[in-house]
Structures are given as structure tokens and as C-alpha cells.
mmCIF file of C-alpha atoms in Angstrom:
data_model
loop_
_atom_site.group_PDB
_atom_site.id
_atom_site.type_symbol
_atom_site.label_atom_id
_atom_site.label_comp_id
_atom_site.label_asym_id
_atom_site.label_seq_id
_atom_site.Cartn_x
_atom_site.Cartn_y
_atom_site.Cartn_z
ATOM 1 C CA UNK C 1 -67.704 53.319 -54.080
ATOM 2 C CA UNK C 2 -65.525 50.027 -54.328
ATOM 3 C CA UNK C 3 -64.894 48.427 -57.524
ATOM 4 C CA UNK C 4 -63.666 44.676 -57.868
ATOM 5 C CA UNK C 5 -61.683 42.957 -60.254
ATOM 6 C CA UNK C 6 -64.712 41.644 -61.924
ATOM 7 C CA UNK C 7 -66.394 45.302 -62.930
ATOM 8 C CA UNK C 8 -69.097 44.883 -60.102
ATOM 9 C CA UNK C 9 -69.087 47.873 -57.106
ATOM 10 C CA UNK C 10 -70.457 47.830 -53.691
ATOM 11 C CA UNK C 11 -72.926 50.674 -52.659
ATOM 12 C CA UNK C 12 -74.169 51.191 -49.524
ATOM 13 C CA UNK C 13 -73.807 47.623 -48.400
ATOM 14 C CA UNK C 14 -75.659 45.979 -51.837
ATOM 15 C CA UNK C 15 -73.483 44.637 -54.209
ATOM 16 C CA UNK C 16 -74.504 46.260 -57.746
ATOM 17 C CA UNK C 17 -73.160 43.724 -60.686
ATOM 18 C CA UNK C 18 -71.541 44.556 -63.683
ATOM 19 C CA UNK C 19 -74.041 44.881 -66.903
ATOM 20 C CA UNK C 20 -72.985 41.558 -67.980
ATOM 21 C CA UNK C 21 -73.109 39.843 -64.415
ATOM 22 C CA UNK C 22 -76.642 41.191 -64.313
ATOM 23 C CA UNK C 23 -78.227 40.603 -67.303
ATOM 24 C CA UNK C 24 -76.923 36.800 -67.007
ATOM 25 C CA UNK C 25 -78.476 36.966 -63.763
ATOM 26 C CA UNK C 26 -82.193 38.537 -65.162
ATOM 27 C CA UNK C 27 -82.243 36.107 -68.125
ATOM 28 C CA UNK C 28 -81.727 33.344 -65.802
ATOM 29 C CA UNK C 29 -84.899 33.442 -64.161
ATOM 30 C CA UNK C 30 -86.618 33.734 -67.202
ATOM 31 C CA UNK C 31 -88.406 37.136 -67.078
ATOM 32 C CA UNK C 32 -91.152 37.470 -69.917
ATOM 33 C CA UNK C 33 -91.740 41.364 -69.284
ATOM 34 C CA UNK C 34 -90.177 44.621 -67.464
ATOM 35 C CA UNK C 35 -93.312 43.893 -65.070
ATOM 36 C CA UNK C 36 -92.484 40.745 -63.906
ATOM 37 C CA UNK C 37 -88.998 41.889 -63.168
ATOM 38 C CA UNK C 38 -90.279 44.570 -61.337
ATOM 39 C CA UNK C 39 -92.857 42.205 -59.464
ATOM 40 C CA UNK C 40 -90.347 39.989 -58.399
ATOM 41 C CA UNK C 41 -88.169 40.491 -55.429
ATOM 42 C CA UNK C 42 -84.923 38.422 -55.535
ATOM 43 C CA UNK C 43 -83.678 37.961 -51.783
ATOM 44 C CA UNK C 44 -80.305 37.127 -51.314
ATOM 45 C CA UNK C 45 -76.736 37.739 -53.242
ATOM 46 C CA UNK C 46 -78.620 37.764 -56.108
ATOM 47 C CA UNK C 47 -80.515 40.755 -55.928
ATOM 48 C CA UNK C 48 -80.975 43.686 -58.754
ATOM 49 C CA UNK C 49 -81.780 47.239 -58.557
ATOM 50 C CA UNK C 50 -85.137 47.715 -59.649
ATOM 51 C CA UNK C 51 -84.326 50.423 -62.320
ATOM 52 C CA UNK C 52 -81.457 48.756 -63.888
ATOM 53 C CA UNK C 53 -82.208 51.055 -67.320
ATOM 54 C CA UNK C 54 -80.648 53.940 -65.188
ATOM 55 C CA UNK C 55 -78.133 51.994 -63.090
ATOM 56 C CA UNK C 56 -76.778 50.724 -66.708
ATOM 57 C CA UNK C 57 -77.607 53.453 -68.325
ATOM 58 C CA UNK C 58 -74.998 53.380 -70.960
ATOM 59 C CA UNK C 59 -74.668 49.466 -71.693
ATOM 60 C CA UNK C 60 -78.589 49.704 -71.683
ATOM 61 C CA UNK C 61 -80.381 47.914 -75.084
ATOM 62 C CA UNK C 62 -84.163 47.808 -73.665
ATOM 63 C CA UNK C 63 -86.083 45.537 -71.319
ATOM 64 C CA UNK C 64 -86.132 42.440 -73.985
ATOM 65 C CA UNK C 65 -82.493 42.700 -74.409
ATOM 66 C CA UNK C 66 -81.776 42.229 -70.539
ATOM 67 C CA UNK C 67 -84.120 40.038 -70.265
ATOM 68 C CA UNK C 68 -83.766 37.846 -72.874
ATOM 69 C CA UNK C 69 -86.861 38.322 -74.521
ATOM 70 C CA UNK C 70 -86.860 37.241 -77.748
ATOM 71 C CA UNK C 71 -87.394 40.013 -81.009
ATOM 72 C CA UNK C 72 -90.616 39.334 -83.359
ATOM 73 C CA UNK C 73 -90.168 37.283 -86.634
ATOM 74 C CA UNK C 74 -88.564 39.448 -89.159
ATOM 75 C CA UNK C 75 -91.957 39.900 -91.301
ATOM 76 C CA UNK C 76 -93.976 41.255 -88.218
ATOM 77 C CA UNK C 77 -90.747 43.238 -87.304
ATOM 78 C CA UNK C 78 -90.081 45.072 -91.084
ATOM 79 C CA UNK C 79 -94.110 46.548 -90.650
ATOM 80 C CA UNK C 80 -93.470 47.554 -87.277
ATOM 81 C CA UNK C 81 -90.681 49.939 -88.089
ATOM 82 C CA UNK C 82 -92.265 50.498 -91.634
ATOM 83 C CA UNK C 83 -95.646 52.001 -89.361
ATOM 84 C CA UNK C 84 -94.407 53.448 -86.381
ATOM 85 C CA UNK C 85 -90.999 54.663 -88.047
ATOM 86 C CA UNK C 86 -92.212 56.300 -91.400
ATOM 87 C CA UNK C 87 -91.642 59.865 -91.429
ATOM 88 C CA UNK C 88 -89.220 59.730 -88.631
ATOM 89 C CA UNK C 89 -86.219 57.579 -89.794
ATOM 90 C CA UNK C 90 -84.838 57.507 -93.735
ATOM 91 C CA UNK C 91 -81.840 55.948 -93.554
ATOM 92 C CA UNK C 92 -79.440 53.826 -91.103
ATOM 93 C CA UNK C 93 -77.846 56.441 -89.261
ATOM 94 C CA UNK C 94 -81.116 57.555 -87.922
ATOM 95 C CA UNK C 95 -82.163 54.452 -86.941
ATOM 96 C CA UNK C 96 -79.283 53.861 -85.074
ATOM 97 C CA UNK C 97 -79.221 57.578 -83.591
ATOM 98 C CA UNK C 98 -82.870 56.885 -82.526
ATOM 99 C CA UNK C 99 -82.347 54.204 -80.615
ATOM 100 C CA UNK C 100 -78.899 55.371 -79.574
ATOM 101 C CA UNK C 101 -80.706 58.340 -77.725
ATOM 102 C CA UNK C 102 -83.190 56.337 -76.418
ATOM 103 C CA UNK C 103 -85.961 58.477 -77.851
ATOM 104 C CA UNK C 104 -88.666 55.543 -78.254
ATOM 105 C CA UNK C 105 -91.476 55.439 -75.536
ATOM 106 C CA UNK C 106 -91.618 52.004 -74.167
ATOM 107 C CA UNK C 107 -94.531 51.660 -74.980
ATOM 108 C CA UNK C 108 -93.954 52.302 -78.566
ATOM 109 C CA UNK C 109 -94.292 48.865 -80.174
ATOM 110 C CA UNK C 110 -91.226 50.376 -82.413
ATOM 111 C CA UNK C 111 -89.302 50.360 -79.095
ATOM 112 C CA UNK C 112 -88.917 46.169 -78.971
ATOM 113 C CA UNK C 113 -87.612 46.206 -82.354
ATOM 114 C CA UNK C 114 -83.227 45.028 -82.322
ATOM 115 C CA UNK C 115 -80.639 47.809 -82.097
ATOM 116 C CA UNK C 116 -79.075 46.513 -85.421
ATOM 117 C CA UNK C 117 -81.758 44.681 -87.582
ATOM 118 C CA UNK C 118 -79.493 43.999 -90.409
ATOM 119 C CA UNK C 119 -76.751 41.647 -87.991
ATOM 120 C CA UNK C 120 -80.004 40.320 -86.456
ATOM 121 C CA UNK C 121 -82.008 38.964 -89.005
ATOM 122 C CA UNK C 122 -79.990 36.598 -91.127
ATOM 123 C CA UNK C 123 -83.307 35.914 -93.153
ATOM 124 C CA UNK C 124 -85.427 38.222 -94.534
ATOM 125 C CA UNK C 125 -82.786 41.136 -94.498
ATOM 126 C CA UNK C 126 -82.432 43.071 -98.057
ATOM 127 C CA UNK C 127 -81.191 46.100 -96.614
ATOM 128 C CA UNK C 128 -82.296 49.430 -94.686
ATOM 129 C CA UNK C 129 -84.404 51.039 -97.844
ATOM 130 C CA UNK C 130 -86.787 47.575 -97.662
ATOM 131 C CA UNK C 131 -86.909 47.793 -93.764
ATOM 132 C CA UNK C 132 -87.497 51.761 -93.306
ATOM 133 C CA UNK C 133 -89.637 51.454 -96.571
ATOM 134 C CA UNK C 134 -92.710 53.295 -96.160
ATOM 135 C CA UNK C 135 -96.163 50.780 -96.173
ATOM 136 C CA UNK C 136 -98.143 52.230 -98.488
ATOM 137 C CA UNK C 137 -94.796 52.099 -100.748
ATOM 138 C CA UNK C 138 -94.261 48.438 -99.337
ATOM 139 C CA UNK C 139 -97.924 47.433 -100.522
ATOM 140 C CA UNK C 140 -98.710 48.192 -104.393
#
């Protein structure tokens, strides 16, 4: 396999980008969902492996994050992790191990939740007891 200056390799004839190369490329046409993407076939230079979580496997970040897809407000996105994380994550490190590993089902509505939470919600944030805070806790 041939690598360029730029990060991207050739394969078999198809040019495979870099991460970064790629995901520009994704966001720019402005995929809402992981189906679409996979819906869509992009002819010409342009095109992108169909499985890009595995091609990219370490830069990957989820489907929104490659695509652009914007996180929930930080509300809707504290009871999220406070239902389907409770019990399973009690601090920072595990949070970050959890998604590190990739452990989430993607269809886990805990799955579209940001990587780091506390660098990216400037509003809201009080710190990782309040957002791991169990909702029963969270409610009286």
C-alpha cells in the first residue's frame, strides 16, 4: 500500500483518504444519519468506503462526529447519560474508557452523546458528579 505526503493511501486502485480528508468530505454533503451515508453512492474521486468506522478505526468518534451531526442540547444530553449510564459509569475515567473502547451499541441513545462533555458544553456544565448523577438522585 502507497502512502502520500498528505496521509491518504491507495488500495487496490481506490484512493482511501486520510480521517481528516474524509470526514471533511462526509460533512460536506450534509449527511443527517449513518443510513443516508450508507444509501448514498458517491461516484467519482470522491468516493468513501462504506464502513469507514473500521477503515478509521482508531481516529473513529461515532457516526455524528464524521458526519457532522450535531450533539443534543446539554439538558436532553445530562438525562441521557444520567438513564442509560447509571450503574455503569461513576466517575470520568469511565466515561472516557467507555467510549474509548467503543463499548456503546449504536443504537444506544447513550452512544450519540460527545466524547468529552465537559470541553463540549460551555453551558450547562457543573462537572462529571451532576452529569453521571443518578435521576432519581437528580429529581428530589
Amino acid at each position: 500500500m502507497e502512502t502520500s505526503a498528505t496521509g491518504a493511501s491507495k488500495k487496490k486502485g481506490k484512493r482511501i483518504y486520510s480521517f481528516l480528508d474524509a470526514r471533511r468530505i462526509a460533512r460536506g454533503h450534509g449527511f443527517a444519519s449513518k443510513e443516508e451515508f450508507l444509501e448514498y453512492c458517491c461516484p467519482g474521486a470522491y468516493q468513501l468506503p462504506k464502513n469507514p468506522d473500521v477503515v478509521w478505526a482508531d481516529d473513529w468518534r461515532g457516526w455524528d462526529d464524521f458526519l457532522g451531526v450535531p450533539y443534543q442540547e446539554f439538558e436532553e444530553a445530562r438525562s441521557i447519560a444520567r438513564k442509560q449510564l447509571s450503574g455503569v459509569v461513576k466517575s470520568k475515567e469511565e466515561y472516557l474508557t467507555l467510549f474509548e473502547q467503543k463499548k456503546l451499541d449504536d443504537d444506544n441513545p447513550a452512544f450519540r452523546l460527545p466524547y468529552r462533555p465537559d470541553l463540549y458544553y460551555k453551558t450547562g456544565w457543573t462537572g462529571w458528579d451532576d452529569w453521571l448523577e443518578p435521576d432519581e438522585k437528580a429529581s428530589s
